[in-house]
Coordinates of C-alpha atoms in Angstrom, one line a residue:
X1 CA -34.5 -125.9 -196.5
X2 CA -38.0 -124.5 -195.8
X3 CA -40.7 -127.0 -196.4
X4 CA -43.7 -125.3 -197.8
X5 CA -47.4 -126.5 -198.9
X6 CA -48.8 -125.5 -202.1
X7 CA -52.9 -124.9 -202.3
X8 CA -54.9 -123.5 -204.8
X9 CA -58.3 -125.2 -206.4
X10 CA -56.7 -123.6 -210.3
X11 CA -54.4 -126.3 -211.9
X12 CA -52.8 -123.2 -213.7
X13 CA -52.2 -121.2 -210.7
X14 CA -51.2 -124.2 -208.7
X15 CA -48.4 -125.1 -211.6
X16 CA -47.5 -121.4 -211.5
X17 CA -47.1 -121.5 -207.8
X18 CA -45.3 -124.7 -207.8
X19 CA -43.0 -123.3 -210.2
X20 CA -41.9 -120.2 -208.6
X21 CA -41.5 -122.5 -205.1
X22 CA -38.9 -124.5 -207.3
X23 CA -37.3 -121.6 -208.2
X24 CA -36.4 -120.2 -204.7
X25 CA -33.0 -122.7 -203.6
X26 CA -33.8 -122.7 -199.9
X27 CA -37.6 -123.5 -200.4
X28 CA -38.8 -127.1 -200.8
X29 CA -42.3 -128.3 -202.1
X30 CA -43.7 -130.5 -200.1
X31 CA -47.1 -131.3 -201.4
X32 CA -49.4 -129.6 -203.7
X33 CA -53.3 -129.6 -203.4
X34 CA -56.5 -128.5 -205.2
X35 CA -58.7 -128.0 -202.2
X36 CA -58.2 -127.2 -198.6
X37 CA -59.7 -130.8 -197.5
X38 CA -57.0 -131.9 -199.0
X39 CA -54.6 -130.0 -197.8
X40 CA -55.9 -130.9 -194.2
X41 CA -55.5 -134.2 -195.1
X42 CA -52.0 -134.2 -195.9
X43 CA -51.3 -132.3 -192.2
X44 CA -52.4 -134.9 -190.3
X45 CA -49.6 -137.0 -191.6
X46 CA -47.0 -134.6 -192.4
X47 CA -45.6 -131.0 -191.7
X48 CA -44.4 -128.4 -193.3
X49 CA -42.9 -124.7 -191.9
X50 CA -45.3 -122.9 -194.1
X51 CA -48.1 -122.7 -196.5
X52 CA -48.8 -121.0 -199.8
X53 CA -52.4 -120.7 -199.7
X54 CA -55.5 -119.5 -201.8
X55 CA -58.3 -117.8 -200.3
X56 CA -61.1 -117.8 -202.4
X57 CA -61.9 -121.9 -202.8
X58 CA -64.9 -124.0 -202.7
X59 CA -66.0 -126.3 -199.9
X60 CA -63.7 -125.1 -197.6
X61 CA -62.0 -121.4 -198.2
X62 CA -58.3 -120.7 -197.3
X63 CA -59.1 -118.5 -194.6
X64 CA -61.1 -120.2 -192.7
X65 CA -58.7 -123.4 -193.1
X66 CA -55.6 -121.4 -191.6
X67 CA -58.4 -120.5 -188.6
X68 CA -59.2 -124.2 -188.5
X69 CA -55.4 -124.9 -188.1
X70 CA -54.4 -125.8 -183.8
X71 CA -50.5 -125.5 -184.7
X72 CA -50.7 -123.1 -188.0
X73 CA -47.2 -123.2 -189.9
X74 CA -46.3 -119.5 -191.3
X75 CA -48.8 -118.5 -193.9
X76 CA -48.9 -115.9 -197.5
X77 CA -51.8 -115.9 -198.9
X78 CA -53.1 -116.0 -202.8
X79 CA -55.7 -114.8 -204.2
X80 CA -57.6 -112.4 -206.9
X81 CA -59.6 -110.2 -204.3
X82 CA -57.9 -107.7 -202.8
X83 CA -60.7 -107.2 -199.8
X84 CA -59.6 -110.4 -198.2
X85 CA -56.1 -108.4 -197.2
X86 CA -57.3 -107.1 -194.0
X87 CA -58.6 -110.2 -193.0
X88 CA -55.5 -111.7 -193.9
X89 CA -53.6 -110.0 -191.4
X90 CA -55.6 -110.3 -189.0
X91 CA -54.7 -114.2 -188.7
X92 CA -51.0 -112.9 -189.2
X93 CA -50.2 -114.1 -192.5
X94 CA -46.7 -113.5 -193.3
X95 CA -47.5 -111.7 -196.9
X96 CA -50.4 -111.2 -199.2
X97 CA -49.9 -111.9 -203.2
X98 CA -52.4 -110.4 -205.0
X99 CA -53.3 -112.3 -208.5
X100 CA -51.8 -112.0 -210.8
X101 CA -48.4 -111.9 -209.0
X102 CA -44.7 -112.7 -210.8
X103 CA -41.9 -113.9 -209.8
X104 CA -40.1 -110.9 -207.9
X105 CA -43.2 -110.5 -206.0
X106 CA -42.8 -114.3 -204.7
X107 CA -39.4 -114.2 -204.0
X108 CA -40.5 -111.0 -202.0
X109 CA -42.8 -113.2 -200.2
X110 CA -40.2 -115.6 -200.0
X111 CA -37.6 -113.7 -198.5
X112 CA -40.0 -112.5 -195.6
X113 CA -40.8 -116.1 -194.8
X114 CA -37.0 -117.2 -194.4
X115 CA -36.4 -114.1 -192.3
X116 CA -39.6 -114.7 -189.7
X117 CA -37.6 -118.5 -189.6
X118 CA -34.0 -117.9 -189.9
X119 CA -33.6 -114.5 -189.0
X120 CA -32.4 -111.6 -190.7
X121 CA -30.0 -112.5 -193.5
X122 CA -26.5 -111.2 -193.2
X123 CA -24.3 -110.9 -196.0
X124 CA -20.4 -111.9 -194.7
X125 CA -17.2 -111.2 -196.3
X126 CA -15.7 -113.8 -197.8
X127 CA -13.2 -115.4 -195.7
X128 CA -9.4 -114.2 -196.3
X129 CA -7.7 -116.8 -198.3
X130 CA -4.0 -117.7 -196.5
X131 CA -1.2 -117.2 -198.3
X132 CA 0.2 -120.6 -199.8
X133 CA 2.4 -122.0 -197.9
X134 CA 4.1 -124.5 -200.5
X135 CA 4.8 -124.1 -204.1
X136 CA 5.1 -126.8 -207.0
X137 CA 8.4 -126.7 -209.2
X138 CA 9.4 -128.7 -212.1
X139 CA 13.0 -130.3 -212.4
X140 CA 14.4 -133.0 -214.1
X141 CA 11.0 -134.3 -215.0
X142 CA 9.8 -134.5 -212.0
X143 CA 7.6 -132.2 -210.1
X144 CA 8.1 -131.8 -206.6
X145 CA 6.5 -130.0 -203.7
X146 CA 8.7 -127.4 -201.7
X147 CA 7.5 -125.9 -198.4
X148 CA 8.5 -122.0 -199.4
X149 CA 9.5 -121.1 -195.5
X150 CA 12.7 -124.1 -196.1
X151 CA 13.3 -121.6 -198.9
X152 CA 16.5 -119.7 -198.3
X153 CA 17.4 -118.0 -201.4
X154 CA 16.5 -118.1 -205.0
X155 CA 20.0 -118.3 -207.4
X156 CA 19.5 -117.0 -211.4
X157 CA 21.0 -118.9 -213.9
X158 CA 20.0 -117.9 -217.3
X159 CA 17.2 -119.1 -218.1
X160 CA 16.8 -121.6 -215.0
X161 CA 16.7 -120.7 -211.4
X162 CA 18.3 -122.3 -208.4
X163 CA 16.4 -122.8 -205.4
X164 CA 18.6 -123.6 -202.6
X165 CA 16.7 -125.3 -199.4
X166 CA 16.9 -125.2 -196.2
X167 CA 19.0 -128.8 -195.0
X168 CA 19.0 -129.4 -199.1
X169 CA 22.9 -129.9 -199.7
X170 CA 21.7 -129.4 -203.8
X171 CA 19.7 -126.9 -205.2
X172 CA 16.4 -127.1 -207.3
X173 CA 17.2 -126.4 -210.3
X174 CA 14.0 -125.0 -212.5
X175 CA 12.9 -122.9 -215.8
X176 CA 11.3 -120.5 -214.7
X177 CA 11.6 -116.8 -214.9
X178 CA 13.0 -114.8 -211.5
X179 CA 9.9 -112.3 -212.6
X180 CA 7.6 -114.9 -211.8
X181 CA 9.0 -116.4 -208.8
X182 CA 9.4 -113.2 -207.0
X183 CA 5.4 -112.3 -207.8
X184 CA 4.8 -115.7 -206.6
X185 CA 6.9 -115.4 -203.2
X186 CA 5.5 -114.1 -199.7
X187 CA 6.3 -110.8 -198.3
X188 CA 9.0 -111.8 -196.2
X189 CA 11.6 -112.5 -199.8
X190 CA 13.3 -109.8 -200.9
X191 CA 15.1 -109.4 -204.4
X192 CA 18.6 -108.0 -203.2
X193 CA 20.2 -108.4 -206.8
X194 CA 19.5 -109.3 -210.3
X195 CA 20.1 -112.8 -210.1
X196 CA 19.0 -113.3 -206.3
X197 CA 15.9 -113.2 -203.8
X198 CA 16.6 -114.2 -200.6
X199 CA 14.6 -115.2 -197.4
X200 CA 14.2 -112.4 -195.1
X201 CA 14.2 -114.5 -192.5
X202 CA 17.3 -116.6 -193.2
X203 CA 19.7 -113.7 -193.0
X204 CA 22.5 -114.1 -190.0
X205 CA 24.4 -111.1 -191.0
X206 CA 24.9 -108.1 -192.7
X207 CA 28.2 -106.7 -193.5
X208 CA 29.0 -103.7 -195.7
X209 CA 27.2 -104.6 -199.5
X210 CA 27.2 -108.5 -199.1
X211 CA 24.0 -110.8 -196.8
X212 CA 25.5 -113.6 -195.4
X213 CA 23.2 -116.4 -195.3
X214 CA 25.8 -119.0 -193.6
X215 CA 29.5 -120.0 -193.4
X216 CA 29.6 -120.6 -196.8
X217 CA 27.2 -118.1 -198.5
X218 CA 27.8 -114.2 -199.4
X219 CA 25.4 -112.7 -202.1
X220 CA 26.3 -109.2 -203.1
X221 CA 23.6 -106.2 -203.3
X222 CA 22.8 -104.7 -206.3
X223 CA 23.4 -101.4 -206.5
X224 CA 19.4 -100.4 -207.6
X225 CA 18.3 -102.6 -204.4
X226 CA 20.0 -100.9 -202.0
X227 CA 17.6 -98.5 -201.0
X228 CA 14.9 -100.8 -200.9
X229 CA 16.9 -103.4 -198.5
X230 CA 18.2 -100.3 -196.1
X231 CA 15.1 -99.5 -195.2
X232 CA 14.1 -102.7 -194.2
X233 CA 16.8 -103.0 -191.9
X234 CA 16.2 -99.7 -191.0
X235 CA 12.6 -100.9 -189.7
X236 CA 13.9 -104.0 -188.1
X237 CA 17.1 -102.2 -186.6
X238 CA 17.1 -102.3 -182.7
X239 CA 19.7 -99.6 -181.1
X240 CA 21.7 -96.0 -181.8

């Protein structure tokens, strides 16, 4: 947060000003004062990263307060009279609102202040979000957690599904559509059939139209995913 100082000698411009500092997120109103006594006061106790300061004010004026200043935070001026802006720059003053000024002109002024503090503001691409790496399935009133890489192929069964596990000697059994577990599955599943998906990685060996997952375990190939699977193992084939 940027702590700033609000000064004007109006109550309605120093309400207005307060009110536009509580509309920026990253600024914070420190104090607010009617006079630039005052505001000197308040330094001697407290700091703040910059000021919000009127120029034309009795007693004391806004310029020569900032002049007055040994360790001057950054500064934007306020004020009605637009001759004070060279003189205003001179004393490097971060920005110069001329009265009456609204709310985009503020958050102009604003913006300029954060970057002479923070730097240059960067906008970064969101961070890619990792796949999931588990999935949540109903069965038997339960719900259970599964971690989908123990997944080593998904079995249709009218309107349920089997998913057989990795080490599992019994299958999850679940209602839910094969549609919507196969959208739901990582790149390395492949639907080989109309009533299987199977784990890419789980395959030990291919022999003619059937995958064989294990000792036990053949799943045929459907004859529309043929292509599809060929050219996988096409990619992934190592020799003549």
């Amino acid at each position: 947060m940027i702590r700033v100082l609000a000064i004007d000698d109006e109550p309605l411009a120093l309400r207005q000003l307060a009110a536009y500092i509580g509309k920026v997120p990253y600024l914070e109103l420190a104090a607010q004062c009617q006079s630039a006594i005052e505001a000197r006061d308040f330094l001697e106790h407290d700091t703040v990263d910059a000021i919000f300061c009127d120029i034309n004010m009795p007693d004391l004026n806004g310029m020569d307060f900032v002049k007055s200043l040994t360790f001057a935070p950054l500064i934007v001026f306020t004020t009605a009279y637009a001759e004070y802006a060279v003189e205003g720059f001179k004393v490097a003053a971060v920005d110069y609102l001329l009265k009456p000024f609204g709310l985009q002109d503020f958050q102009r002024a604003a913006q300029r202040l954060r970057e002479r503090i923070e730097g240059p503001q960067v906008e970064r691409a969101p961070a890619a979000t990792p796949p999931p790496s588990t999935l949540f399935l109903k069965t038997e009133y339960r719900i259970v957690k599964v971690n989908i890489d123990d997944i080593r192929y998904v079995e249709a069964m009218s309107e349920y599904l089997k998913v057989h596990l990795e080490g599992e000697p019994r299958p999850i059994v679940t209602l839910l559509s094969m549609k919507k577990m196969e959208e739901r599955l990582p790149d390395y599943f492949m639907r080989i059939h109309r009533s299987y998906i199977i784990n890419l990685t789980k395959i030990q060996e291919v022999n003619k139209n059937r995958i064989i997952m294990d000792a036990d375990t053949y799943l045929p190939i459907g004859d529309i995913y043929k292509e599809a699977f060929q050219r996988y193992l096409d990619s992934n084939f190592l020799g003549k």
